[in-house]
Amino acid sequence: MLICDNPPPVTVVLDPGDDLVHTRAALAAHAPEDGRLTVHPTPGTDSALTLAYDVLAALDKPVPLAGYRQLDTAPAWTLAAAWILATRTSHLMLLRAHFLTPHRLRAVFQLRQRTGLRVTLVCHTRHVPAPLERALAVVPHLMAEATALLPAADPPATTPSAPAPRRPLANRWLNLPALTTLSAFDSATRPCQCTAPMAADRDFFAPVLPALTEAEVAHRLHRATAHPHLAAQLATAVFTAASTTQLATAHVRDLAPDASTITLHDDGLRQGCMTHHVPAWARPLLLAAAFAWRIASGTSGPLFTDPLGSTGLPYLTGFAESCKLRPPQPPRPKRRKGSRAPAKPPETIWPFSPAHYALSWAMREPDLMYGCPHPPPHTRRTIEAHKRGCDKFVSDH
């Protein structure tokens, strides 16, 4: 299990006047992208589970968690620690800390011990409350005044807030060619611990996402679920064009320590075992999945499964659809002229494509594309031929 041997001391900030200026300064310090979280605990409860949800929500993860026993606090705190480590979050500031009960303080200090977080507790009182004082007796800590640590003044009333960045593809279905080969004919292969070559050395290239589409996919997957194994698995399918069978072969040991590469195995059924580069947007997702395993059991288990034993979560295709991600679909049938009936939204089709299979029997399978287009070329030779064909088409027209 992961433990930080020497986490930073806890900082206790006293704000006896409960000054709005200091609270605003604390909330203004919240910047998850820069590794700083400010959490305002949900009022009216002393639940450690609710506090874990508050931390996950500060990390932009949806709560409450599905798949676990209703009152079990361990999964929520474990996943919070995994995401904190994966996103390199370094600071956690908790407001209203004078209301924290002993069991919630223990959970916060255990989170600090697991992750090495720099924890700041803001008490809106003149003195440290007795429960917190007892908890701090065995924890290195520092004392500070709010006027020194949170000295920000009120923001100018005339300064307009910056608009949120525009997302041109928000709320639209994204048809990703890489997902055409997700559904597989075969079952998982035996465990493999080979040293696989890079995908480019095997002349394999997954479909490249346009920059705008990549940014939108990253935005959705980073906020779609608090379960890192689900987000990591779908992200890997997007940048590798792997099948579910190949994805099932990945273990924690197959991910580089910095998540720069991941190795997928297939026992020679397709192009062979390959190591893929992991794009920057997907690395925190894969790291969170690996950290969840290391925190929960300390073993190198299957990367895209939940070490905490969740149940009832959606299949990968269902999760993809909840994110509005799917393979390219068949052309829509033309609407009859004069028809007034509203068009029924078509169900997503998940084809079975033999494109990446190396064995002849796969090519003899009946057509299971259901009208979906086949994936684009995926080798250096076919990509160049495709480009030449496109260039010839342009010159002829």
GROMACS .gro file of C-alpha atoms in nm:
model
  397
    1MET     CA    1   0.000   0.000   0.000
    2LEU     CA    2   0.113   0.353  -0.077
    3ILE     CA    3   0.229   0.557   0.221
    4CYS     CA    4   0.411   0.891   0.227
    5ASP     CA    5   0.681   0.858   0.492
    6ASN     CA    6   0.722   1.229   0.562
    7PRO     CA    7   0.416   1.435   0.462
    8PRO     CA    8   0.425   1.813   0.524
    9PRO     CA    9   0.296   1.933   0.861
   10VAL     CA   10  -0.069   2.029   0.891
   11THR     CA   11  -0.135   2.404   0.900
   12VAL     CA   12  -0.412   2.527   1.130
   13VAL     CA   13  -0.543   2.873   1.046
   14LEU     CA   14  -0.747   3.064   1.305
   15ASP     CA   15  -1.008   3.307   1.175
   16PRO     CA   16  -1.191   3.417   1.492
   17GLY     CA   17  -1.397   3.681   1.314
   18ASP     CA   18  -1.519   3.442   1.044
   19ASP     CA   19  -1.425   3.719   0.804
   20LEU     CA   20  -1.575   3.704   0.456
   21VAL     CA   21  -1.249   3.838   0.312
   22HIS     CA   22  -1.056   3.533   0.435
   23THR     CA   23  -1.321   3.291   0.310
   24ARG     CA   24  -1.312   3.454  -0.032
   25ALA     CA   25  -0.934   3.431  -0.036
   26ALA     CA   26  -0.952   3.060   0.047
   27LEU     CA   27  -1.210   2.994  -0.225
   28ALA     CA   28  -1.007   3.198  -0.474
   29ALA     CA   29  -0.710   2.969  -0.407
   30HIS     CA   30  -0.904   2.672  -0.548
   31ALA     CA   31  -0.729   2.574  -0.872
   32PRO     CA   32  -0.738   2.198  -0.943
   33GLU     CA   33  -0.540   2.244  -1.263
   34ASP     CA   34  -0.256   2.389  -1.051
   35GLY     CA   35  -0.279   2.124  -0.779
   36ARG     CA   36  -0.473   2.329  -0.520
   37LEU     CA   37  -0.810   2.230  -0.374
   38THR     CA   38  -1.034   2.431  -0.144
   39VAL     CA   39  -1.319   2.232   0.006
   40HIS     CA   40  -1.618   2.383   0.184
   41PRO     CA   41  -1.760   2.078   0.367
   42THR     CA   42  -2.129   2.011   0.321
   43PRO     CA   43  -2.306   2.171   0.620
   44GLY     CA   44  -2.538   1.986   0.852
   45THR     CA   45  -2.360   1.649   0.850
   46ASP     CA   46  -2.070   1.482   1.026
   47SER     CA   47  -2.045   1.204   0.768
   48ALA     CA   48  -1.692   1.104   0.660
   49LEU     CA   49  -1.843   0.971   0.337
   50THR     CA   50  -1.994   1.312   0.258
   51LEU     CA   51  -1.656   1.477   0.319
   52ALA     CA   52  -1.491   1.231   0.077
   53TYR     CA   53  -1.756   1.323  -0.179
   54ASP     CA   54  -1.677   1.692  -0.119
   55VAL     CA   55  -1.311   1.621  -0.200
   56LEU     CA   56  -1.403   1.423  -0.514
   57ALA     CA   57  -1.638   1.701  -0.627
   58ALA     CA   58  -1.354   1.952  -0.582
   59LEU     CA   59  -1.156   1.730  -0.823
   60ASP     CA   60  -1.443   1.765  -1.077
   61LYS     CA   61  -1.560   1.405  -1.028
   62PRO     CA   62  -1.933   1.325  -1.017
   63VAL     CA   63  -2.073   1.207  -0.685
   64PRO     CA   64  -2.223   1.012  -0.516
   65LEU     CA   65  -2.031   0.700  -0.616
   66ALA     CA   66  -2.218   0.407  -0.766
   67GLY     CA   67  -2.120   0.043  -0.730
   68TYR     CA   68  -2.038   0.018  -0.358
   69ARG     CA   69  -2.223  -0.045  -0.034
   70GLN     CA   70  -2.420   0.263   0.057
   71LEU     CA   71  -2.237   0.358   0.378
   72ASP     CA   72  -1.891   0.221   0.297
   73THR     CA   73  -1.644   0.510   0.324
   74ALA     CA   74  -1.329   0.325   0.214
   75PRO     CA   75  -1.389   0.331  -0.166
   76ALA     CA   76  -1.457   0.705  -0.175
   77TRP     CA   77  -1.142   0.794   0.021
   78THR     CA   78  -0.933   0.547  -0.181
   79LEU     CA   79  -1.049   0.695  -0.511
   80ALA     CA   80  -0.998   1.048  -0.380
   81ALA     CA   81  -0.637   0.955  -0.295
   82ALA     CA   82  -0.586   0.793  -0.637
   83TRP     CA   83  -0.708   1.102  -0.822
   84ILE     CA   84  -0.502   1.334  -0.600
   85LEU     CA   85  -0.186   1.136  -0.674
   86ALA     CA   86  -0.263   1.106  -1.046
   87THR     CA   87  -0.335   1.478  -1.092
   88ARG     CA   88  -0.037   1.579  -0.875
   89THR     CA   89  -0.257   1.773  -0.637
   90SER     CA   90  -0.037   1.913  -0.363
   91HIS     CA   91  -0.259   2.134  -0.143
   92LEU     CA   92  -0.591   2.076   0.030
   93MET     CA   93  -0.757   2.358   0.225
   94LEU     CA   94  -1.061   2.271   0.437
   95LEU     CA   95  -1.294   2.548   0.555
   96ARG     CA   96  -1.513   2.513   0.867
   97ALA     CA   97  -1.256   2.276   1.013
   98HIS     CA   98  -1.374   2.354   1.368
   99PHE     CA   99  -1.683   2.143   1.288
  100LEU     CA  100  -1.481   1.834   1.188
  101THR     CA  101  -1.551   1.535   1.411
  102PRO     CA  102  -1.276   1.292   1.521
  103HIS     CA  103  -1.362   1.029   1.258
  104ARG     CA  104  -1.357   1.289   0.979
  105LEU     CA  105  -1.025   1.425   1.104
  106ARG     CA  106  -0.882   1.071   1.099
  107ALA     CA  107  -0.996   1.031   0.738
  108VAL     CA  108  -0.835   1.362   0.636
  109PHE     CA  109  -0.507   1.277   0.810
  110GLN     CA  110  -0.505   0.931   0.650
  111LEU     CA  111  -0.555   1.099   0.310
  112ARG     CA  112  -0.256   1.321   0.391
  113GLN     CA  113  -0.050   1.014   0.487
  114ARG     CA  114  -0.137   0.835   0.163
  115THR     CA  115  -0.076   1.126  -0.072
  116GLY     CA  116   0.169   1.365   0.093
  117LEU     CA  117  -0.085   1.646   0.070
  118ARG     CA  118  -0.015   1.982   0.234
  119VAL     CA  119  -0.333   2.012   0.444
  120THR     CA  120  -0.459   2.348   0.574
  121LEU     CA  121  -0.746   2.352   0.824
  122VAL     CA  122  -0.929   2.684   0.861
  123CYS     CA  123  -1.101   2.718   1.200
  124HIS     CA  124  -1.336   3.014   1.231
  125THR     CA  125  -1.277   3.031   1.607
  126ARG     CA  126  -1.039   3.199   1.853
  127HIS     CA  127  -0.897   2.871   1.979
  128VAL     CA  128  -0.836   2.526   1.837
  129PRO     CA  129  -1.140   2.307   1.916
  130ALA     CA  130  -1.076   2.021   2.160
  131PRO     CA  131  -1.136   1.734   1.908
  132LEU     CA  132  -0.890   1.890   1.665
  133GLU     CA  133  -0.639   1.959   1.940
  134ARG     CA  134  -0.647   1.595   2.045
  135ALA     CA  135  -0.608   1.477   1.685
  136LEU     CA  136  -0.313   1.713   1.631
  137ALA     CA  137  -0.130   1.576   1.936
  138VAL     CA  138   0.024   1.302   1.721
  139VAL     CA  139   0.047   1.499   1.394
  140PRO     CA  140   0.317   1.757   1.312
  141HIS     CA  141   0.143   2.092   1.268
  142LEU     CA  142   0.186   2.468   1.245
  143MET     CA  143  -0.037   2.752   1.365
  144ALA     CA  144  -0.116   3.061   1.157
  145GLU     CA  145  -0.345   3.362   1.166
  146ALA     CA  146  -0.591   3.419   0.883
  147THR     CA  147  -0.470   3.777   0.841
  148ALA     CA  148  -0.124   3.641   0.754
  149LEU     CA  149  -0.217   3.339   0.543
  150LEU     CA  150  -0.537   3.463   0.377
  151PRO     CA  151  -0.480   3.835   0.340
  152ALA     CA  152  -0.659   3.891   0.009
  153ALA     CA  153  -0.892   4.188  -0.014
  154ASP     CA  154  -1.239   4.192  -0.167
  155PRO     CA  155  -1.223   4.169  -0.547
  156PRO     CA  156  -1.312   4.490  -0.733
  157ALA     CA  157  -1.685   4.495  -0.802
  158THR     CA  158  -1.629   4.638  -1.150
  159THR     CA  159  -1.411   4.347  -1.271
  160PRO     CA  160  -1.625   4.106  -1.477
  161SER     CA  161  -1.563   3.736  -1.428
  162ALA     CA  162  -1.379   3.565  -1.711
  163PRO     CA  163  -1.614   3.362  -1.933
  164ALA     CA  164  -1.570   2.988  -1.937
  165PRO     CA  165  -1.372   2.861  -2.237
  166ARG     CA  166  -1.602   2.783  -2.528
  167ARG     CA  167  -1.635   2.417  -2.627
  168PRO     CA  168  -1.758   2.401  -2.987
  169LEU     CA  169  -1.824   2.026  -2.964
  170ALA     CA  170  -2.004   2.028  -2.628
  171ASN     CA  171  -2.318   1.810  -2.608
  172ARG     CA  172  -2.259   1.666  -2.956
  173TRP     CA  173  -2.212   1.300  -3.038
  174LEU     CA  174  -1.853   1.232  -3.140
  175ASN     CA  175  -1.798   0.952  -3.392
  176LEU     CA  176  -1.448   0.815  -3.327
  177PRO     CA  177  -1.302   0.573  -3.587
  178ALA     CA  178  -1.079   0.420  -3.317
  179LEU     CA  179  -1.389   0.275  -3.147
  180THR     CA  180  -1.489   0.079  -3.460
  181THR     CA  181  -1.261  -0.208  -3.350
  182LEU     CA  182  -1.360  -0.205  -2.982
  183SER     CA  183  -1.601  -0.501  -2.990
  184ALA     CA  184  -1.418  -0.832  -3.030
  185PHE     CA  185  -1.486  -1.188  -3.149
  186ASP     CA  186  -1.244  -1.359  -2.911
  187SER     CA  187  -1.202  -1.390  -2.537
  188ALA     CA  188  -0.912  -1.276  -2.321
  189THR     CA  189  -0.577  -1.444  -2.375
  190ARG     CA  190  -0.337  -1.594  -2.122
  191PRO     CA  191  -0.129  -1.352  -1.910
  192CYS     CA  192   0.175  -1.218  -2.091
  193GLN     CA  193   0.484  -1.044  -1.953
  194CYS     CA  194   0.672  -0.986  -2.276
  195THR     CA  195   0.872  -0.677  -2.368
  196ALA     CA  196   0.662  -0.560  -2.660
  197PRO     CA  197   0.790  -0.332  -2.939
  198MET     CA  198   0.640   0.009  -3.003
  199ALA     CA  199   0.328   0.012  -3.216
  200ALA     CA  200   0.505   0.216  -3.486
  201ASP     CA  201   0.773  -0.051  -3.510
  202ARG     CA  202   0.498  -0.302  -3.587
  203ASP     CA  203   0.369  -0.057  -3.850
  204PHE     CA  204   0.050   0.008  -3.655
  205PHE     CA  205  -0.101   0.356  -3.625
  206ALA     CA  206  -0.430   0.424  -3.449
  207PRO     CA  207  -0.660   0.690  -3.601
  208VAL     CA  208  -0.545   1.037  -3.500
  209LEU     CA  209  -0.796   1.270  -3.337
  210PRO     CA  210  -0.822   1.629  -3.459
  211ALA     CA  211  -0.706   1.870  -3.187
  212LEU     CA  212  -1.057   2.003  -3.119
  213THR     CA  213  -1.203   1.653  -3.089
  214GLU     CA  214  -0.917   1.540  -2.863
  215ALA     CA  215  -0.976   1.834  -2.629
  216GLU     CA  216  -1.347   1.754  -2.608
  217VAL     CA  217  -1.286   1.380  -2.547
  218ALA     CA  218  -1.039   1.469  -2.271
  219HIS     CA  219  -1.286   1.710  -2.111
  220ARG     CA  220  -1.562   1.449  -2.105
  221LEU     CA  221  -1.355   1.159  -1.976
  222HIS     CA  222  -1.193   1.362  -1.699
  223ARG     CA  223  -1.539   1.455  -1.568
  224ALA     CA  224  -1.751   1.155  -1.663
  225THR     CA  225  -1.686   0.929  -1.365
  226ALA     CA  226  -1.501   0.900  -1.037
  227HIS     CA  227  -1.412   0.538  -1.128
  228PRO     CA  228  -1.066   0.569  -1.284
  229HIS     CA  229  -1.060   0.220  -1.435
  230LEU     CA  230  -1.362   0.305  -1.653
  231ALA     CA  231  -1.226   0.640  -1.774
  232ALA     CA  232  -0.878   0.492  -1.828
  233GLN     CA  233  -1.009   0.196  -2.027
  234LEU     CA  234  -1.216   0.409  -2.264
  235ALA     CA  235  -0.931   0.659  -2.303
  236THR     CA  236  -0.695   0.374  -2.396
  237ALA     CA  237  -0.942   0.245  -2.654
  238VAL     CA  238  -0.954   0.593  -2.807
  239PHE     CA  239  -0.578   0.636  -2.852
  240THR     CA  240  -0.490   0.272  -2.938
  241ALA     CA  241  -0.793   0.147  -3.138
  242ALA     CA  242  -0.767  -0.167  -2.923
  243SER     CA  243  -1.040  -0.425  -2.876
  244THR     CA  244  -1.190  -0.517  -2.542
  245THR     CA  245  -0.984  -0.837  -2.555
  246GLN     CA  246  -0.659  -0.643  -2.585
  247LEU     CA  247  -0.762  -0.396  -2.316
  248ALA     CA  248  -0.830  -0.685  -2.077
  249THR     CA  249  -0.466  -0.794  -2.100
  250ALA     CA  250  -0.324  -0.472  -1.951
  251HIS     CA  251  -0.194  -0.499  -1.595
  252VAL     CA  252  -0.054  -0.228  -1.371
  253ARG     CA  253   0.296  -0.350  -1.461
  254ASP     CA  254   0.223  -0.276  -1.829
  255LEU     CA  255   0.192   0.096  -1.758
  256ALA     CA  256   0.513   0.300  -1.741
  257PRO     CA  257   0.571   0.466  -1.399
  258ASP     CA  258   0.502   0.806  -1.553
  259ALA     CA  259   0.219   0.667  -1.772
  260SER     CA  260   0.404   0.768  -2.089
  261THR     CA  261   0.351   0.423  -2.246
  262ILE     CA  262   0.122   0.125  -2.205
  263THR     CA  263   0.166  -0.229  -2.339
  264LEU     CA  264  -0.128  -0.430  -2.471
  265HIS     CA  265  -0.106  -0.803  -2.549
  266ASP     CA  266  -0.306  -1.018  -2.792
  267ASP     CA  267  -0.123  -1.352  -2.828
  268GLY     CA  268  -0.068  -1.300  -3.203
  269LEU     CA  269  -0.435  -1.274  -3.295
  270ARG     CA  270  -0.392  -0.929  -3.447
  271GLN     CA  271  -0.064  -0.747  -3.502
  272GLY     CA  272   0.096  -0.894  -3.189
  273CYS     CA  273   0.179  -0.740  -2.851
  274MET     CA  274   0.249  -0.366  -2.881
  275THR     CA  275   0.354  -0.073  -2.666
  276HIS     CA  276   0.167   0.252  -2.729
  277HIS     CA  277   0.252   0.612  -2.645
  278VAL     CA  278  -0.001   0.761  -2.402
  279PRO     CA  279  -0.108   1.118  -2.491
  280ALA     CA  280  -0.074   1.380  -2.219
  281TRP     CA  281  -0.451   1.419  -2.170
  282ALA     CA  282  -0.495   1.047  -2.090
  283ARG     CA  283  -0.201   1.003  -1.851
  284PRO     CA  284  -0.380   1.118  -1.532
  285LEU     CA  285  -0.665   0.876  -1.607
  286LEU     CA  286  -0.432   0.577  -1.641
  287LEU     CA  287  -0.225   0.685  -1.341
  288ALA     CA  288  -0.540   0.709  -1.127
  289ALA     CA  289  -0.636   0.353  -1.225
  290ALA     CA  290  -0.287   0.231  -1.131
  291PHE     CA  291  -0.283   0.424  -0.802
  292ALA     CA  292  -0.622   0.278  -0.706
  293TRP     CA  293  -0.468  -0.069  -0.734
  294ARG     CA  294  -0.155   0.026  -0.541
  295ILE     CA  295  -0.354   0.188  -0.260
  296ALA     CA  296  -0.618  -0.085  -0.235
  297SER     CA  297  -0.405  -0.397  -0.256
  298GLY     CA  298  -0.046  -0.314  -0.343
  299THR     CA  299  -0.050  -0.571  -0.626
  300SER     CA  300  -0.014  -0.540  -1.002
  301GLY     CA  301  -0.367  -0.641  -1.095
  302PRO     CA  302  -0.559  -0.594  -1.421
  303LEU     CA  303  -0.538  -0.220  -1.482
  304PHE     CA  304  -0.889  -0.174  -1.618
  305THR     CA  305  -1.074  -0.351  -1.337
  306ASP     CA  306  -1.179  -0.211  -1.001
  307PRO     CA  307  -0.966  -0.336  -0.709
  308LEU     CA  308  -1.241  -0.216  -0.474
  309GLY     CA  309  -1.494  -0.465  -0.614
  310SER     CA  310  -1.763  -0.233  -0.748
  311THR     CA  311  -2.076  -0.389  -0.895
  312GLY     CA  312  -2.346  -0.275  -1.134
  313LEU     CA  313  -2.127  -0.032  -1.331
  314PRO     CA  314  -2.196   0.004  -1.705
  315TYR     CA  315  -2.012  -0.196  -1.968
  316LEU     CA  316  -1.750  -0.005  -2.161
  317THR     CA  317  -1.982   0.055  -2.456
  318GLY     CA  318  -2.254   0.183  -2.225
  319PHE     CA  319  -2.008   0.414  -2.053
  320ALA     CA  320  -1.892   0.542  -2.393
  321GLU     CA  321  -2.250   0.617  -2.491
  322SER     CA  322  -2.305   0.806  -2.164
  323CYS     CA  323  -2.011   1.024  -2.274
  324LYS     CA  324  -2.165   1.059  -2.623
  325LEU     CA  325  -1.870   0.877  -2.779
  326ARG     CA  326  -1.928   0.606  -3.040
  327PRO     CA  327  -1.790   0.458  -3.364
  328PRO     CA  328  -1.897   0.616  -3.696
  329GLN     CA  329  -2.257   0.513  -3.761
  330PRO     CA  330  -2.441   0.402  -4.078
  331PRO     CA  331  -2.598   0.676  -4.289
  332ARG     CA  332  -2.936   0.781  -4.155
  333PRO     CA  333  -3.236   0.672  -4.364
  334LYS     CA  334  -3.398   0.954  -4.554
  335ARG     CA  335  -3.714   1.089  -4.403
  336ARG     CA  336  -4.027   1.030  -4.608
  337LYS     CA  337  -4.156   1.334  -4.784
  338GLY     CA  338  -4.450   1.486  -4.602
  339SER     CA  339  -4.400   1.273  -4.291
  340ARG     CA  340  -4.491   1.457  -3.971
  341ALA     CA  341  -4.380   1.190  -3.728
  342PRO     CA  342  -4.073   1.300  -3.528
  343ALA     CA  343  -3.759   1.109  -3.614
  344LYS     CA  344  -3.676   0.849  -3.350
  345PRO     CA  345  -3.318   0.882  -3.222
  346PRO     CA  346  -3.129   0.580  -3.360
  347GLU     CA  347  -2.964   0.340  -3.119
  348THR     CA  348  -2.586   0.330  -3.124
  349ILE     CA  349  -2.448   0.041  -3.333
  350TRP     CA  350  -2.129  -0.125  -3.214
  351PRO     CA  351  -1.989  -0.320  -3.510
  352PHE     CA  352  -1.755  -0.620  -3.504
  353SER     CA  353  -1.470  -0.526  -3.735
  354PRO     CA  354  -1.209  -0.785  -3.847
  355ALA     CA  355  -0.975  -0.507  -3.962
  356HIS     CA  356  -0.705  -0.564  -3.700
  357TYR     CA  357  -0.717  -0.943  -3.698
  358ALA     CA  358  -0.421  -1.129  -3.846
  359LEU     CA  359  -0.587  -1.472  -3.875
  360SER     CA  360  -0.769  -1.580  -4.190
  361TRP     CA  361  -1.074  -1.712  -4.003
  362ALA     CA  362  -1.160  -1.361  -3.895
  363MET     CA  363  -1.189  -1.249  -4.254
  364ARG     CA  364  -1.437  -1.530  -4.328
  365GLU     CA  365  -1.676  -1.416  -4.057
  366PRO     CA  366  -2.008  -1.279  -4.182
  367ASP     CA  367  -2.027  -0.904  -4.221
  368LEU     CA  368  -2.107  -0.769  -3.877
  369MET     CA  369  -2.043  -0.403  -3.954
  370TYR     CA  370  -2.420  -0.340  -3.976
  371GLY     CA  371  -2.366  -0.061  -4.225
  372CYS     CA  372  -2.098   0.117  -4.023
  373PRO     CA  373  -1.793   0.230  -4.222
  374HIS     CA  374  -1.476   0.027  -4.184
  375PRO     CA  375  -1.192   0.187  -3.985
  376PRO     CA  376  -0.934   0.394  -4.171
  377PRO     CA  377  -0.598   0.245  -4.277
  378HIS     CA  378  -0.370   0.172  -3.987
  379THR     CA  379  -0.025   0.090  -4.126
  380ARG     CA  380   0.241   0.318  -4.272
  381ARG     CA  381   0.200   0.155  -4.615
  382THR     CA  382  -0.179   0.176  -4.625
  383ILE     CA  383  -0.178   0.528  -4.487
  384GLU     CA  384   0.059   0.640  -4.762
  385ALA     CA  385  -0.153   0.460  -5.024
  386HIS     CA  386  -0.463   0.625  -4.882
  387LYS     CA  387  -0.295   0.966  -4.905
  388ARG     CA  388  -0.189   0.898  -5.264
  389GLY     CA  389  -0.541   0.794  -5.348
  390CYS     CA  390  -0.679   1.113  -5.194
  391ASP     CA  391  -0.422   1.324  -5.380
  392LYS     CA  392  -0.511   1.149  -5.707
  393PHE     CA  393  -0.881   1.211  -5.642
  394VAL     CA  394  -0.813   1.581  -5.578
  395SER     CA  395  -0.598   1.614  -5.894
  396ASP     CA  396  -0.862   1.437  -6.107
  397HIS     CA  397  -1.131   1.672  -5.985
   0.00000   0.00000   0.00000
